[in-house]
mmCIF file of C-alpha atoms and ligand atoms in Angstrom:
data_model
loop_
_atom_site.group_PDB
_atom_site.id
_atom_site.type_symbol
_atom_site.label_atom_id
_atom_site.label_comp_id
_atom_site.label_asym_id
_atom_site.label_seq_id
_atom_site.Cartn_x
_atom_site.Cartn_y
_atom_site.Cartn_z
ATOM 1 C CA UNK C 1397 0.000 0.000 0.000
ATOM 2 C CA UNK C 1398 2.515 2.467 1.094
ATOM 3 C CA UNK C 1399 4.688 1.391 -1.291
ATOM 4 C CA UNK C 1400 2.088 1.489 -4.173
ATOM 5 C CA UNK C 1401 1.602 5.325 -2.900
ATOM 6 C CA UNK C 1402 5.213 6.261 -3.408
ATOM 7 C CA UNK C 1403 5.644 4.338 -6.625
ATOM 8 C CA UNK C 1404 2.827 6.028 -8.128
ATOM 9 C CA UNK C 1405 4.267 9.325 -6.852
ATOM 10 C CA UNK C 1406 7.764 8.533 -7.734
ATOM 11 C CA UNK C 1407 5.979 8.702 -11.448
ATOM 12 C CA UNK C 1408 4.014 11.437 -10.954
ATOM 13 C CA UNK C 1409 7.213 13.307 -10.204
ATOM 14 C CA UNK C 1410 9.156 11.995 -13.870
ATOM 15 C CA UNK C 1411 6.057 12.688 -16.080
ATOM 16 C CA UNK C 1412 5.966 16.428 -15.872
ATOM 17 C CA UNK C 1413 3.014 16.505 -18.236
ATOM 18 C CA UNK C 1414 0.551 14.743 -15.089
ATOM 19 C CA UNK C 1415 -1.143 16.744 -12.864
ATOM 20 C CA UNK C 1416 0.290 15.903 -8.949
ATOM 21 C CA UNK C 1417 -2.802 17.475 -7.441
ATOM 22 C CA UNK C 1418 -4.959 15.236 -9.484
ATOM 23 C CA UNK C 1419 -3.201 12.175 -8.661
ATOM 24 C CA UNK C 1420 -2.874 13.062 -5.142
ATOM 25 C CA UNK C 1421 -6.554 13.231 -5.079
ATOM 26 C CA UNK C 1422 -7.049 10.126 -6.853
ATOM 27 C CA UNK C 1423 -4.460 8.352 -4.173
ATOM 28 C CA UNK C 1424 -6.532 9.787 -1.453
ATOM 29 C CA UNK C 1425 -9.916 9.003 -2.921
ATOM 30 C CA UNK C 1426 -9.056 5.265 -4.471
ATOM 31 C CA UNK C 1427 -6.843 4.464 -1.658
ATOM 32 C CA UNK C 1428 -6.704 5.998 1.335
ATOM 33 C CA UNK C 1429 -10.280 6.768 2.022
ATOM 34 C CA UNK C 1430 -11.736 3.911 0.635
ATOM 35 C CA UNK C 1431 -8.931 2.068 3.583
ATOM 36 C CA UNK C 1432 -10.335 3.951 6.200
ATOM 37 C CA UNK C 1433 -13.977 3.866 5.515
ATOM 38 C CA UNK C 1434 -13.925 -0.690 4.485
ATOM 39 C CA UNK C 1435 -11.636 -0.938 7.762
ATOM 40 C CA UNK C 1436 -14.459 1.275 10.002
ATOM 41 C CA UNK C 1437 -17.548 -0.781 8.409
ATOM 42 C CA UNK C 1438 -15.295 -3.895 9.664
ATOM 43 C CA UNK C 1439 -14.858 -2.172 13.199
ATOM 44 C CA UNK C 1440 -18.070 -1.848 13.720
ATOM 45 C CA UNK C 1441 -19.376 -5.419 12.522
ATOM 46 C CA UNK C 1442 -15.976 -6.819 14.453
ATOM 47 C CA UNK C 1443 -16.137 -9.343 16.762
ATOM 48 C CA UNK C 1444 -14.393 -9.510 20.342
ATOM 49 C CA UNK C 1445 -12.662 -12.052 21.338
ATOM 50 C CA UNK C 1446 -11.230 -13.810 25.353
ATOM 51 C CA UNK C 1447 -7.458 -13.772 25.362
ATOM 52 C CA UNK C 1448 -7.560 -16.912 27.787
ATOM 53 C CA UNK C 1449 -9.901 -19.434 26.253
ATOM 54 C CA UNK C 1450 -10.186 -17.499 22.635
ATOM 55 C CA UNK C 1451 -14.405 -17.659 23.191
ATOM 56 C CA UNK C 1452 -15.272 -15.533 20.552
ATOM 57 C CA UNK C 1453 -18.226 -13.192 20.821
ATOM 58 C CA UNK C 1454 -20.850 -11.248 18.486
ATOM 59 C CA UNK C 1455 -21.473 -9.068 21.897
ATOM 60 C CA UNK C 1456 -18.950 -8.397 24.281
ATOM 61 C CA UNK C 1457 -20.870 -9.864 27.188
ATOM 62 C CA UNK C 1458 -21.807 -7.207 30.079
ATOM 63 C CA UNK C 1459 -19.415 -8.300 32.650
ATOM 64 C CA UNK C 1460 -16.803 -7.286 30.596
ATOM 65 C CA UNK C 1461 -15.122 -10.345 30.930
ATOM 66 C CA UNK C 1462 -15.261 -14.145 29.948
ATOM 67 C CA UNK C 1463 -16.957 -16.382 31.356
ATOM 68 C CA UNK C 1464 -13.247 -18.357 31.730
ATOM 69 C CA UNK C 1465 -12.534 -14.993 33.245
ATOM 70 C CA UNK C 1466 -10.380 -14.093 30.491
ATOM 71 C CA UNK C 1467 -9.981 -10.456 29.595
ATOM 72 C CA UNK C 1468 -12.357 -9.485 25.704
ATOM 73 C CA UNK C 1469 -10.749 -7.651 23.206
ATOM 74 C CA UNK C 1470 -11.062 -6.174 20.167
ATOM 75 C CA UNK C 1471 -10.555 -7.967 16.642
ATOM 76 C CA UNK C 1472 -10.119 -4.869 14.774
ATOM 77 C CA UNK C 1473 -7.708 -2.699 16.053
ATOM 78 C CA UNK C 1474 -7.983 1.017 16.166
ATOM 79 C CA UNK C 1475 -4.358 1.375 14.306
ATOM 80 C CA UNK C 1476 -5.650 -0.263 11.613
ATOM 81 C CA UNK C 1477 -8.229 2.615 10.906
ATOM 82 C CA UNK C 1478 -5.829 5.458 11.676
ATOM 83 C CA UNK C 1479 -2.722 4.155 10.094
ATOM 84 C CA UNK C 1480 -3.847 6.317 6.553
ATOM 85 C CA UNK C 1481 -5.300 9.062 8.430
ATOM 86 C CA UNK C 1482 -2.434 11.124 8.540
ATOM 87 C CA UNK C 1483 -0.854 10.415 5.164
ATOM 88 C CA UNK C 1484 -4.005 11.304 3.341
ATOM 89 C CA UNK C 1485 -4.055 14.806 5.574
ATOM 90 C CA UNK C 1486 -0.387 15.365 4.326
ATOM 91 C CA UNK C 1487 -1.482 14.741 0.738
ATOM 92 C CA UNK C 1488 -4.345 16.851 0.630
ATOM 93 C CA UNK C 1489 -2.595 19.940 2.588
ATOM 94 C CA UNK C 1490 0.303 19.563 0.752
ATOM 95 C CA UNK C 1491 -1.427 19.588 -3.093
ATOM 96 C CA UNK C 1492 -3.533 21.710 -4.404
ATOM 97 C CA UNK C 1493 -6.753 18.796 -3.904
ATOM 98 C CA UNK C 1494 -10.177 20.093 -4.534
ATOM 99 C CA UNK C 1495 -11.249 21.386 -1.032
ATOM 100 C CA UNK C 1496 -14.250 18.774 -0.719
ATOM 101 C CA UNK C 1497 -11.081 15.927 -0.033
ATOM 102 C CA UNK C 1498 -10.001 17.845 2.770
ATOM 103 C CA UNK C 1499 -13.298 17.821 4.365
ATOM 104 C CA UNK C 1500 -13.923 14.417 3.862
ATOM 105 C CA UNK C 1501 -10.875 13.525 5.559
ATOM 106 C CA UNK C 1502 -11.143 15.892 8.054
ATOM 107 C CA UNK C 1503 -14.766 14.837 8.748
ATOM 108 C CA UNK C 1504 -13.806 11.069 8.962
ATOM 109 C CA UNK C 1505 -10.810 12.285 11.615
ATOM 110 C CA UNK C 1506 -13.330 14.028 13.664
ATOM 111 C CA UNK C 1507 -15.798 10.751 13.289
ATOM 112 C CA UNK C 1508 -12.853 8.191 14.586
ATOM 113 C CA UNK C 1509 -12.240 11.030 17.471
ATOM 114 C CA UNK C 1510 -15.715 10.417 18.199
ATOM 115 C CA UNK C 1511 -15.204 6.713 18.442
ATOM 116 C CA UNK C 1512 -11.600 6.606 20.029
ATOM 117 C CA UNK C 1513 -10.996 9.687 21.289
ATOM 118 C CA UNK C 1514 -8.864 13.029 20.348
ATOM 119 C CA UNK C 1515 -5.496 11.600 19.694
ATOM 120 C CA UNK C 1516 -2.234 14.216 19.114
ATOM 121 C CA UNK C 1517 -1.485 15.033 15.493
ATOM 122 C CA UNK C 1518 1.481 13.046 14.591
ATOM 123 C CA UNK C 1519 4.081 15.136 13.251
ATOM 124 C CA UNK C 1520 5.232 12.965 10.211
ATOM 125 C CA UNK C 1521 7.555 13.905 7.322
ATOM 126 C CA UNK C 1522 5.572 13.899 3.956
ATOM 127 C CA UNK C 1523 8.858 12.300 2.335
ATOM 128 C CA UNK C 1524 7.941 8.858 4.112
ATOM 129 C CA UNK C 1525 4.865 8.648 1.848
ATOM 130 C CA UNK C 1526 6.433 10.130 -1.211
HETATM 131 ZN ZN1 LIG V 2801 -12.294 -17.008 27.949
#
């Protein structure tokens, strides 16, 4: 994925003739979005799962624990969401995408806030995704 990303950046950067800001929109649209939203619909259809006995569960049960005593968690993990957050917020700021990208990102951010909670912008270095 990542690596698909800066390949098809690395071009983007030899053919002077293509628009950047159009294939950065493209990357975030086809890739990075798409990511986010398939790995959200998964979150929320996830199942949980004892780390003793590995019971699984449709529910976590109301206890909060299984009935081994084993501690429930997650399937889906909340870095698996997040991970293309932040590169497709360093595309779109840093090309000239159409400004209806940036609020779809930024209104998926504030949705997974409203899930997980406010995390700290990461301060990452746009040369790791291009
Ligand atoms: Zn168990």
């Amino acid at each position: 994925m990542k690596e698909k990303v800066e390949k098809q950046m690395e071009l983007v950067s030899k053919i002077r003739a293509t628009d950047s800001a159009d294939v950065a929109r493209l990357v975030i649209e086809r890739h990075f979005i798409r990511d986010i939203r398939g790995n959200l619909r998964k979150f929320s259809q996830q199942e949980f799962r004892c780390t003793s006995c590995n019971e699984k569960y449709r529910r976590p049960p109301l206890s909060g624990i299984c009935k081994c005593g084993g501690k429930i968690i997650f399937t889906i993990s909340e870095g698996s969401i997040v991970k293309y957050l932040e590169p497709a917020l360093l595309l779109a700021r840093n090309f000239d995408v159409p400004p209806y990208i940036l609020q779809n990102i930024e209104l998926t951010k504030r949705y997974i806030e409203s899930i997980f909670g406010r995390e700290k912008e990461k301060q990452e270095a746009l040369g790791k995704w291009i």
